[in-house]
JSON list of C-alpha atoms and ligand atoms in Angstrom, two decimals:
[
{"chain": "D", "resi": 1278, "resn": "MET", "atom": "CA", "xyz": [36.24, 30.25, -5.22]},
{"chain": "D", "resi": 1279, "resn": "ARG", "atom": "CA", "xyz": [35.10, 26.64, -4.42]},
{"chain": "D", "resi": 1280, "resn": "ASN", "atom": "CA", "xyz": [38.16, 25.79, -2.27]},
{"chain": "D", "resi": 1281, "resn": "LYS", "atom": "CA", "xyz": [37.59, 28.55, 0.06]},
{"chain": "D", "resi": 1282, "resn": "THR", "atom": "CA", "xyz": [34.51, 26.69, 1.53]},
{"chain": "D", "resi": 1283, "resn": "ILE", "atom": "CA", "xyz": [36.48, 23.49, 2.00]},
{"chain": "D", "resi": 1284, "resn": "LYS", "atom": "CA", "xyz": [37.09, 22.73, 5.68]},
{"chain": "D", "resi": 1285, "resn": "LYS", "atom": "CA", "xyz": [40.10, 20.64, 6.45]},
{"chain": "D", "resi": 1286, "resn": "ILE", "atom": "CA", "xyz": [40.63, 18.24, 9.29]},
{"chain": "D", "resi": 1287, "resn": "ILE", "atom": "CA", "xyz": [44.07, 16.34, 10.52]},
{"chain": "D", "resi": 1288, "resn": "PHE", "atom": "CA", "xyz": [44.56, 13.95, 13.16]},
{"chain": "D", "resi": 1289, "resn": "PHE", "atom": "CA", "xyz": [46.91, 12.98, 15.70]},
{"chain": "D", "resi": 1290, "resn": "ALA", "atom": "CA", "xyz": [46.77, 9.25, 16.99]},
{"chain": "D", "resi": 1291, "resn": "SER", "atom": "CA", "xyz": [49.11, 6.87, 18.81]},
{"chain": "D", "resi": 1292, "resn": "GLY", "atom": "CA", "xyz": [47.16, 3.61, 18.64]},
{"chain": "D", "resi": 1293, "resn": "SER", "atom": "CA", "xyz": [44.71, 1.42, 16.65]},
{"chain": "D", "resi": 1294, "resn": "GLY", "atom": "CA", "xyz": [42.96, 4.28, 15.03]},
{"chain": "D", "resi": 1295, "resn": "SER", "atom": "CA", "xyz": [39.41, 2.96, 15.14]},
{"chain": "D", "resi": 1296, "resn": "ASN", "atom": "CA", "xyz": [38.26, 6.57, 15.71]},
{"chain": "D", "resi": 1297, "resn": "VAL", "atom": "CA", "xyz": [40.37, 8.08, 12.99]},
{"chain": "D", "resi": 1298, "resn": "GLN", "atom": "CA", "xyz": [38.84, 5.37, 10.53]},
{"chain": "D", "resi": 1299, "resn": "ASN", "atom": "CA", "xyz": [35.35, 6.16, 11.64]},
{"chain": "D", "resi": 1300, "resn": "ILE", "atom": "CA", "xyz": [35.54, 9.93, 11.42]},
{"chain": "D", "resi": 1301, "resn": "ILE", "atom": "CA", "xyz": [37.49, 9.54, 7.97]},
{"chain": "D", "resi": 1302, "resn": "GLU", "atom": "CA", "xyz": [34.69, 7.53, 6.75]},
{"chain": "D", "resi": 1303, "resn": "HIS", "atom": "CA", "xyz": [31.89, 9.71, 7.92]},
{"chain": "D", "resi": 1304, "resn": "PHE", "atom": "CA", "xyz": [33.47, 12.76, 6.37]},
{"chain": "D", "resi": 1305, "resn": "SER", "atom": "CA", "xyz": [33.96, 11.18, 3.10]},
{"chain": "D", "resi": 1306, "resn": "ALA", "atom": "CA", "xyz": [30.21, 11.56, 2.22]},
{"chain": "D", "resi": 1307, "resn": "PHE", "atom": "CA", "xyz": [30.96, 15.23, 2.23]},
{"chain": "D", "resi": 1308, "resn": "ASP", "atom": "CA", "xyz": [32.69, 17.12, -0.43]},
{"chain": "D", "resi": 1309, "resn": "GLN", "atom": "CA", "xyz": [33.09, 20.26, 1.52]},
{"chain": "D", "resi": 1310, "resn": "ILE", "atom": "CA", "xyz": [35.06, 18.59, 4.30]},
{"chain": "D", "resi": 1311, "resn": "THR", "atom": "CA", "xyz": [38.41, 16.90, 3.78]},
{"chain": "D", "resi": 1312, "resn": "THR", "atom": "CA", "xyz": [40.61, 14.58, 5.80]},
{"chain": "D", "resi": 1313, "resn": "ASP", "atom": "CA", "xyz": [44.07, 15.80, 5.03]},
{"chain": "D", "resi": 1314, "resn": "LEU", "atom": "CA", "xyz": [46.61, 14.02, 7.38]},
{"chain": "D", "resi": 1315, "resn": "VAL", "atom": "CA", "xyz": [47.11, 11.55, 10.04]},
{"chain": "D", "resi": 1316, "resn": "LEU", "atom": "CA", "xyz": [50.08, 12.18, 12.35]},
{"chain": "D", "resi": 1317, "resn": "THR", "atom": "CA", "xyz": [51.53, 9.61, 14.64]},
{"chain": "D", "resi": 1318, "resn": "ASN", "atom": "CA", "xyz": [54.53, 9.22, 16.86]},
{"chain": "D", "resi": 1319, "resn": "ASN", "atom": "CA", "xyz": [54.28, 5.52, 16.88]},
{"chain": "D", "resi": 1320, "resn": "GLN", "atom": "CA", "xyz": [55.47, 3.47, 14.03]},
{"chain": "D", "resi": 1321, "resn": "LYS", "atom": "CA", "xyz": [53.77, 0.56, 15.31]},
{"chain": "D", "resi": 1322, "resn": "ALA", "atom": "CA", "xyz": [50.35, 2.22, 15.34]},
{"chain": "D", "resi": 1323, "resn": "GLY", "atom": "CA", "xyz": [47.51, 0.54, 13.76]},
{"chain": "D", "resi": 1324, "resn": "VAL", "atom": "CA", "xyz": [46.32, 4.02, 12.65]},
{"chain": "D", "resi": 1325, "resn": "LEU", "atom": "CA", "xyz": [49.20, 3.99, 10.01]},
{"chain": "D", "resi": 1326, "resn": "ASP", "atom": "CA", "xyz": [47.88, 0.88, 8.20]},
{"chain": "D", "resi": 1327, "resn": "ARG", "atom": "CA", "xyz": [44.09, 2.43, 8.52]},
{"chain": "D", "resi": 1328, "resn": "ALA", "atom": "CA", "xyz": [45.29, 5.79, 6.79]},
{"chain": "D", "resi": 1329, "resn": "LYS", "atom": "CA", "xyz": [47.00, 3.95, 3.92]},
{"chain": "D", "resi": 1330, "resn": "SER", "atom": "CA", "xyz": [44.03, 1.73, 3.12]},
{"chain": "D", "resi": 1331, "resn": "LEU", "atom": "CA", "xyz": [41.85, 4.67, 3.34]},
{"chain": "D", "resi": 1332, "resn": "ASN", "atom": "CA", "xyz": [44.09, 6.70, 1.09]},
{"chain": "D", "resi": 1333, "resn": "VAL", "atom": "CA", "xyz": [44.67, 9.48, 3.73]},
{"chain": "D", "resi": 1334, "resn": "PRO", "atom": "CA", "xyz": [48.23, 11.10, 3.63]},
{"chain": "D", "resi": 1335, "resn": "PHE", "atom": "CA", "xyz": [50.27, 10.26, 6.99]},
{"chain": "D", "resi": 1336, "resn": "TYR", "atom": "CA", "xyz": [53.38, 11.17, 8.65]},
{"chain": "D", "resi": 1337, "resn": "LEU", "atom": "CA", "xyz": [55.35, 9.66, 11.46]},
{"chain": "D", "resi": 1338, "resn": "PHE", "atom": "CA", "xyz": [57.08, 12.31, 13.12]},
{"chain": "D", "resi": 1339, "resn": "LYS", "atom": "CA", "xyz": [59.99, 12.20, 15.69]},
{"chain": "D", "resi": 1340, "resn": "LYS", "atom": "CA", "xyz": [59.86, 13.91, 19.05]},
{"chain": "D", "resi": 1341, "resn": "GLU", "atom": "CA", "xyz": [62.36, 16.37, 18.09]},
{"chain": "D", "resi": 1342, "resn": "GLU", "atom": "CA", "xyz": [60.03, 17.68, 15.33]},
{"chain": "D", "resi": 1343, "resn": "TYR", "atom": "CA", "xyz": [57.30, 17.86, 17.76]},
{"chain": "D", "resi": 1344, "resn": "LEU", "atom": "CA", "xyz": [59.45, 19.85, 20.09]},
{"chain": "D", "resi": 1345, "resn": "ASP", "atom": "CA", "xyz": [61.35, 22.38, 17.88]},
{"chain": "D", "resi": 1346, "resn": "ASP", "atom": "CA", "xyz": [58.26, 23.61, 15.85]},
{"chain": "D", "resi": 1347, "resn": "SER", "atom": "CA", "xyz": [59.05, 21.79, 12.69]},
{"chain": "D", "resi": 1348, "resn": "LEU", "atom": "CA", "xyz": [55.80, 20.00, 13.04]},
{"chain": "D", "resi": 1349, "resn": "LEU", "atom": "CA", "xyz": [54.04, 23.52, 13.98]},
{"chain": "D", "resi": 1350, "resn": "ASN", "atom": "CA", "xyz": [55.36, 24.62, 10.50]},
{"chain": "D", "resi": 1351, "resn": "LYS", "atom": "CA", "xyz": [54.18, 21.50, 8.60]},
{"chain": "D", "resi": 1352, "resn": "LEU", "atom": "CA", "xyz": [50.62, 22.27, 10.18]},
{"chain": "D", "resi": 1353, "resn": "GLN", "atom": "CA", "xyz": [50.79, 25.76, 9.16]},
{"chain": "D", "resi": 1354, "resn": "THR", "atom": "CA", "xyz": [51.23, 24.75, 5.32]},
{"chain": "D", "resi": 1355, "resn": "ILE", "atom": "CA", "xyz": [48.09, 22.46, 5.64]},
{"chain": "D", "resi": 1356, "resn": "LYS", "atom": "CA", "xyz": [46.06, 25.22, 7.57]},
{"chain": "D", "resi": 1357, "resn": "PRO", "atom": "CA", "xyz": [43.74, 22.75, 9.28]},
{"chain": "D", "resi": 1358, "resn": "ASP", "atom": "CA", "xyz": [40.23, 23.84, 10.35]},
{"chain": "D", "resi": 1359, "resn": "LEU", "atom": "CA", "xyz": [40.06, 21.22, 12.92]},
{"chain": "D", "resi": 1360, "resn": "ILE", "atom": "CA", "xyz": [42.94, 19.09, 14.78]},
{"chain": "D", "resi": 1361, "resn": "VAL", "atom": "CA", "xyz": [41.48, 15.95, 16.05]},
{"chain": "D", "resi": 1362, "resn": "LEU", "atom": "CA", "xyz": [43.09, 13.96, 18.78]},
{"chain": "D", "resi": 1363, "resn": "ALA", "atom": "CA", "xyz": [41.88, 10.26, 19.08]},
{"chain": "D", "resi": 1364, "resn": "GLY", "atom": "CA", "xyz": [44.04, 8.18, 21.19]},
{"chain": "D", "resi": 1365, "resn": "PHE", "atom": "CA", "xyz": [46.98, 10.34, 20.96]},
{"chain": "D", "resi": 1366, "resn": "LEU", "atom": "CA", "xyz": [49.25, 9.83, 24.08]},
{"chain": "D", "resi": 1367, "resn": "LEU", "atom": "CA", "xyz": [51.85, 12.92, 24.03]},
{"chain": "D", "resi": 1368, "resn": "LYS", "atom": "CA", "xyz": [51.00, 16.26, 25.49]},
{"chain": "D", "resi": 1369, "resn": "ILE", "atom": "CA", "xyz": [50.13, 18.93, 22.48]},
{"chain": "D", "resi": 1370, "resn": "PRO", "atom": "CA", "xyz": [53.00, 21.19, 22.70]},
{"chain": "D", "resi": 1371, "resn": "LYS", "atom": "CA", "xyz": [52.39, 25.00, 23.90]},
{"chain": "D", "resi": 1372, "resn": "SER", "atom": "CA", "xyz": [53.30, 26.63, 20.65]},
{"chain": "D", "resi": 1373, "resn": "ILE", "atom": "CA", "xyz": [50.62, 24.19, 18.58]},
{"chain": "D", "resi": 1374, "resn": "VAL", "atom": "CA", "xyz": [47.91, 25.00, 21.30]},
{"chain": "D", "resi": 1375, "resn": "ALA", "atom": "CA", "xyz": [48.55, 28.65, 21.05]},
{"chain": "D", "resi": 1376, "resn": "ALA", "atom": "CA", "xyz": [48.45, 28.73, 17.14]},
{"chain": "D", "resi": 1377, "resn": "TYR", "atom": "CA", "xyz": [45.01, 26.86, 17.06]},
{"chain": "D", "resi": 1378, "resn": "PRO", "atom": "CA", "xyz": [42.63, 28.05, 19.72]},
{"chain": "D", "resi": 1379, "resn": "ASP", "atom": "CA", "xyz": [39.48, 26.19, 19.90]},
{"chain": "D", "resi": 1380, "resn": "LYS", "atom": "CA", "xyz": [40.44, 23.88, 17.00]},
{"chain": "D", "resi": 1381, "resn": "ILE", "atom": "CA", "xyz": [42.15, 21.20, 18.85]},
{"chain": "D", "resi": 1382, "resn": "ILE", "atom": "CA", "xyz": [39.74, 18.74, 19.91]},
{"chain": "D", "resi": 1383, "resn": "ASN", "atom": "CA", "xyz": [40.21, 15.41, 22.10]},
{"chain": "D", "resi": 1384, "resn": "ILE", "atom": "CA", "xyz": [38.11, 12.48, 23.30]},
{"chain": "D", "resi": 1385, "resn": "HIS", "atom": "CA", "xyz": [38.39, 11.02, 26.54]},
{"chain": "D", "resi": 1386, "resn": "PRO", "atom": "CA", "xyz": [36.97, 7.71, 27.37]},
{"chain": "D", "resi": 1387, "resn": "ALA", "atom": "CA", "xyz": [35.34, 8.64, 30.53]},
{"chain": "D", "resi": 1388, "resn": "LEU", "atom": "CA", "xyz": [33.17, 11.37, 32.11]},
{"chain": "D", "resi": 1389, "resn": "LEU", "atom": "CA", "xyz": [35.78, 14.14, 32.89]},
{"chain": "D", "resi": 1390, "resn": "PRO", "atom": "CA", "xyz": [36.70, 15.45, 35.21]},
{"chain": "D", "resi": 1391, "resn": "LYS", "atom": "CA", "xyz": [36.74, 12.08, 36.60]},
{"chain": "D", "resi": 1392, "resn": "HIS", "atom": "CA", "xyz": [39.44, 9.49, 35.67]},
{"chain": "D", "resi": 1393, "resn": "GLY", "atom": "CA", "xyz": [41.52, 11.82, 33.50]},
{"chain": "D", "resi": 1394, "resn": "GLY", "atom": "CA", "xyz": [45.02, 13.60, 33.56]},
{"chain": "D", "resi": 1395, "resn": "LYS", "atom": "CA", "xyz": [48.48, 12.51, 32.94]},
{"chain": "D", "resi": 1396, "resn": "GLY", "atom": "CA", "xyz": [48.85, 8.50, 32.65]},
{"chain": "D", "resi": 1397, "resn": "MET", "atom": "CA", "xyz": [45.02, 7.80, 32.24]},
{"chain": "D", "resi": 1398, "resn": "TYR", "atom": "CA", "xyz": [44.33, 6.37, 29.10]},
{"chain": "D", "resi": 1399, "resn": "GLY", "atom": "CA", "xyz": [43.39, 3.11, 27.67]},
{"chain": "D", "resi": 1400, "resn": "ASP", "atom": "CA", "xyz": [42.67, 0.28, 30.18]},
{"chain": "D", "resi": 1401, "resn": "ARG", "atom": "CA", "xyz": [43.81, 2.40, 33.20]},
{"chain": "D", "resi": 1402, "resn": "VAL", "atom": "CA", "xyz": [40.78, 4.61, 32.62]},
{"chain": "D", "resi": 1403, "resn": "HIS", "atom": "CA", "xyz": [38.30, 1.92, 32.67]},
{"chain": "D", "resi": 1404, "resn": "GLN", "atom": "CA", "xyz": [40.14, -0.07, 35.38]},
{"chain": "D", "resi": 1405, "resn": "SER", "atom": "CA", "xyz": [39.82, 3.39, 37.33]},
{"chain": "D", "resi": 1406, "resn": "VAL", "atom": "CA", "xyz": [35.86, 3.60, 36.89]},
{"chain": "D", "resi": 1407, "resn": "LEU", "atom": "CA", "xyz": [35.62, -0.18, 37.91]},
{"chain": "D", "resi": 1408, "resn": "ASP", "atom": "CA", "xyz": [37.84, 0.54, 41.26]},
{"chain": "D", "resi": 1409, "resn": "SER", "atom": "CA", "xyz": [35.70, 3.64, 41.96]},
{"chain": "D", "resi": 1410, "resn": "GLY", "atom": "CA", "xyz": [32.54, 1.89, 41.90]},
{"chain": "D", "resi": 1411, "resn": "ASP", "atom": "CA", "xyz": [30.84, 4.47, 39.72]},
{"chain": "D", "resi": 1412, "resn": "SER", "atom": "CA", "xyz": [27.64, 3.35, 38.00]},
{"chain": "D", "resi": 1413, "resn": "GLN", "atom": "CA", "xyz": [28.27, 5.21, 35.06]},
{"chain": "D", "resi": 1414, "resn": "THR", "atom": "CA", "xyz": [30.94, 6.02, 32.53]},
{"chain": "D", "resi": 1415, "resn": "GLY", "atom": "CA", "xyz": [31.08, 7.32, 29.25]},
{"chain": "D", "resi": 1416, "resn": "ILE", "atom": "CA", "xyz": [32.82, 9.83, 26.85]},
{"chain": "D", "resi": 1417, "resn": "THR", "atom": "CA", "xyz": [33.95, 13.43, 27.04]},
{"chain": "D", "resi": 1418, "resn": "ILE", "atom": "CA", "xyz": [34.94, 15.57, 24.05]},
{"chain": "D", "resi": 1419, "resn": "HIS", "atom": "CA", "xyz": [36.66, 18.58, 24.98]},
{"chain": "D", "resi": 1420, "resn": "TYR", "atom": "CA", "xyz": [38.94, 21.36, 23.62]},
{"chain": "D", "resi": 1421, "resn": "VAL", "atom": "CA", "xyz": [42.34, 20.80, 24.15]},
{"chain": "D", "resi": 1422, "resn": "ASN", "atom": "CA", "xyz": [44.68, 23.47, 26.44]},
{"chain": "D", "resi": 1423, "resn": "GLU", "atom": "CA", "xyz": [48.07, 23.05, 27.71]},
{"chain": "D", "resi": 1424, "resn": "ASN", "atom": "CA", "xyz": [47.14, 20.47, 30.61]},
{"chain": "D", "resi": 1425, "resn": "TYR", "atom": "CA", "xyz": [46.12, 16.86, 30.06]},
{"chain": "D", "resi": 1426, "resn": "ASP", "atom": "CA", "xyz": [42.19, 16.52, 29.82]},
{"chain": "D", "resi": 1427, "resn": "GLU", "atom": "CA", "xyz": [41.59, 19.98, 31.24]},
{"chain": "D", "resi": 1428, "resn": "GLY", "atom": "CA", "xyz": [40.27, 21.84, 28.39]},
{"chain": "D", "resi": 1429, "resn": "SER", "atom": "CA", "xyz": [36.50, 23.15, 28.39]},
{"chain": "D", "resi": 1430, "resn": "ILE", "atom": "CA", "xyz": [33.99, 20.25, 27.76]},
{"chain": "D", "resi": 1431, "resn": "ILE", "atom": "CA", "xyz": [32.00, 20.34, 24.52]},
{"chain": "D", "resi": 1432, "resn": "PHE", "atom": "CA", "xyz": [29.81, 17.14, 24.97]},
{"chain": "D", "resi": 1433, "resn": "GLN", "atom": "CA", "xyz": [29.55, 14.06, 27.34]},
{"chain": "D", "resi": 1434, "resn": "SER", "atom": "CA", "xyz": [27.44, 11.09, 26.95]},
{"chain": "D", "resi": 1435, "resn": "ALA", "atom": "CA", "xyz": [27.10, 8.36, 29.77]},
{"chain": "D", "resi": 1436, "resn": "VAL", "atom": "CA", "xyz": [26.63, 4.50, 29.71]},
{"chain": "D", "resi": 1437, "resn": "GLU", "atom": "CA", "xyz": [25.83, 2.30, 32.71]},
{"chain": "D", "resi": 1438, "resn": "VAL", "atom": "CA", "xyz": [28.43, 0.39, 34.43]},
{"chain": "D", "resi": 1439, "resn": "SER", "atom": "CA", "xyz": [27.14, -3.14, 35.62]},
{"chain": "D", "resi": 1440, "resn": "LYS", "atom": "CA", "xyz": [28.76, -5.36, 38.20]},
{"chain": "D", "resi": 1441, "resn": "ALA", "atom": "CA", "xyz": [29.59, -7.83, 35.40]},
{"chain": "D", "resi": 1442, "resn": "ASP", "atom": "CA", "xyz": [31.62, -5.35, 33.52]},
{"chain": "D", "resi": 1443, "resn": "THR", "atom": "CA", "xyz": [35.41, -5.72, 33.02]},
{"chain": "D", "resi": 1444, "resn": "ALA", "atom": "CA", "xyz": [37.79, -3.20, 31.48]},
{"chain": "D", "resi": 1445, "resn": "GLU", "atom": "CA", "xyz": [37.26, -4.63, 28.44]},
{"chain": "D", "resi": 1446, "resn": "SER", "atom": "CA", "xyz": [33.65, -4.65, 28.26]},
{"chain": "D", "resi": 1447, "resn": "ILE", "atom": "CA", "xyz": [33.59, -0.95, 29.45]},
{"chain": "D", "resi": 1448, "resn": "ALA", "atom": "CA", "xyz": [36.24, -0.18, 26.43]},
{"chain": "D", "resi": 1449, "resn": "ASN", "atom": "CA", "xyz": [33.55, -1.71, 24.22]},
{"chain": "D", "resi": 1450, "resn": "LYS", "atom": "CA", "xyz": [30.70, 0.20, 25.48]},
{"chain": "D", "resi": 1451, "resn": "VAL", "atom": "CA", "xyz": [32.88, 3.47, 25.22]},
{"chain": "D", "resi": 1452, "resn": "HIS", "atom": "CA", "xyz": [33.83, 2.70, 21.88]},
{"chain": "D", "resi": 1453, "resn": "GLN", "atom": "CA", "xyz": [30.33, 2.51, 20.65]},
{"chain": "D", "resi": 1454, "resn": "LEU", "atom": "CA", "xyz": [29.68, 5.92, 22.02]},
{"chain": "D", "resi": 1455, "resn": "GLU", "atom": "CA", "xyz": [32.71, 7.30, 20.60]},
{"chain": "D", "resi": 1456, "resn": "TYR", "atom": "CA", "xyz": [31.78, 5.87, 17.18]},
{"chain": "D", "resi": 1457, "resn": "LYS", "atom": "CA", "xyz": [28.30, 7.42, 17.29]},
{"chain": "D", "resi": 1458, "resn": "HIS", "atom": "CA", "xyz": [29.34, 10.77, 18.79]},
{"chain": "D", "resi": 1459, "resn": "TYR", "atom": "CA", "xyz": [32.46, 11.99, 17.64]},
{"chain": "D", "resi": 1460, "resn": "PRO", "atom": "CA", "xyz": [32.02, 12.43, 14.09]},
{"chain": "D", "resi": 1461, "resn": "GLU", "atom": "CA", "xyz": [28.66, 14.24, 15.04]},
{"chain": "D", "resi": 1462, "resn": "VAL", "atom": "CA", "xyz": [30.20, 16.59, 17.33]},
{"chain": "D", "resi": 1463, "resn": "LEU", "atom": "CA", "xyz": [33.29, 17.54, 15.02]},
{"chain": "D", "resi": 1464, "resn": "HIS", "atom": "CA", "xyz": [30.96, 17.92, 12.22]},
{"chain": "D", "resi": 1465, "resn": "GLN", "atom": "CA", "xyz": [28.88, 20.52, 14.31]},
{"chain": "D", "resi": 1466, "resn": "LEU", "atom": "CA", "xyz": [31.96, 22.48, 15.23]},
{"chain": "D", "resi": 1467, "resn": "LEU", "atom": "CA", "xyz": [33.02, 22.80, 11.62]},
{"chain": "D", "resi": 1468, "resn": "LYS", "atom": "CA", "xyz": [29.36, 24.15, 10.89]},
{"chain": "D", "resi": 1469, "resn": "ASP", "atom": "CA", "xyz": [29.60, 26.61, 13.58]},
{"chain": "D", "resi": 1470, "resn": "GLN", "atom": "CA", "xyz": [32.95, 27.95, 12.66]},
{"chain": "J", "resi": 1853, "resn": "LIG", "atom": "C1", "xyz": [39.56, 5.81, 22.41]},
{"chain": "J", "resi": 1853, "resn": "LIG", "atom": "O1", "xyz": [38.75, 5.12, 23.53]},
{"chain": "J", "resi": 1853, "resn": "LIG", "atom": "C2", "xyz": [39.68, 7.30, 22.75]},
{"chain": "J", "resi": 1853, "resn": "LIG", "atom": "O2", "xyz": [38.92, 7.76, 23.62]},
{"chain": "J", "resi": 1853, "resn": "LIG", "atom": "C3", "xyz": [40.94, 7.18, 23.70]},
{"chain": "J", "resi": 1853, "resn": "LIG", "atom": "O3", "xyz": [41.87, 6.28, 23.36]},
{"chain": "J", "resi": 1853, "resn": "LIG", "atom": "C4", "xyz": [41.06, 5.42, 22.53]},
{"chain": "J", "resi": 1853, "resn": "LIG", "atom": "C5", "xyz": [41.45, 5.38, 20.97]},
{"chain": "J", "resi": 1853, "resn": "LIG", "atom": "O4", "xyz": [40.80, 4.30, 20.43]},
{"chain": "J", "resi": 1853, "resn": "LIG", "atom": "N1", "xyz": [41.39, 8.39, 23.98]},
{"chain": "J", "resi": 1853, "resn": "LIG", "atom": "P1", "xyz": [41.19, 4.00, 18.72]},
{"chain": "J", "resi": 1853, "resn": "LIG", "atom": "O5", "xyz": [42.85, 3.96, 18.46]},
{"chain": "J", "resi": 1853, "resn": "LIG", "atom": "O6", "xyz": [40.57, 5.17, 17.96]},
{"chain": "J", "resi": 1853, "resn": "LIG", "atom": "O7", "xyz": [40.63, 2.84, 18.46]}
]
C-alpha cells in the first residue's frame, strides 16, 4: 500500500509564516512527504494567507480547543509524523507533548540555552543578543517538551554578530539560516523515523 509510506507534516505558527512557506515549498518536490495542515491561534497571522495561496489546509483554533483536548483529537485524526513549530508563541499543552514524543520540533532564533525561555521571541531575542555583547548568534532546532525552549537540541548553526548589527539585521541573518537548515533537518528526521 503506497499510502503507508507517506509521511505527514503539520504546522503551528502565530506570525508571518515565512518558515512555514519555505518548508512547504521544500517538501512540494517530494511525493512521499505531505504538508497537511497549518494551525494558528492568531486570525491576523500572515501564515493564513500563505497557507491559502499554497493550497494547504489551515485551521484557526480557539484557546479553549487547545486546552480541552479537542485540538488533540483533531491531530489524532490526521496522524502527523512531524509537528513543526515556526514562530508559534503558545506553550504546547502537556497532552499534545505526551501524545507525540520526539515528533514536535521547534526552531528558536538564537543559540540556546542562551536567549530563550518564556517571553523570548521575535526582536526581544535579537535585542537580548545585542545587549549581551555576544559575538555570535544563530538558530537552534530542538524537540519540544513541557517547558519553553528546553527540549533536547537537534541542530545549531551560528552567524557572526558585528558592531553595526541591529535587531533587524540580526533577524535577517537568522532567517537566512532558518530557510537553509530547517527544511533539511526536518527531512532528515523523517528519513530517520
Ligand atoms: C523565526 O525567526 C523563528 O525562529 C521564530 O519566529 C520566527 C518566525 O518567523 N521562532 P516566520 O513567521 O517564519 O517568518
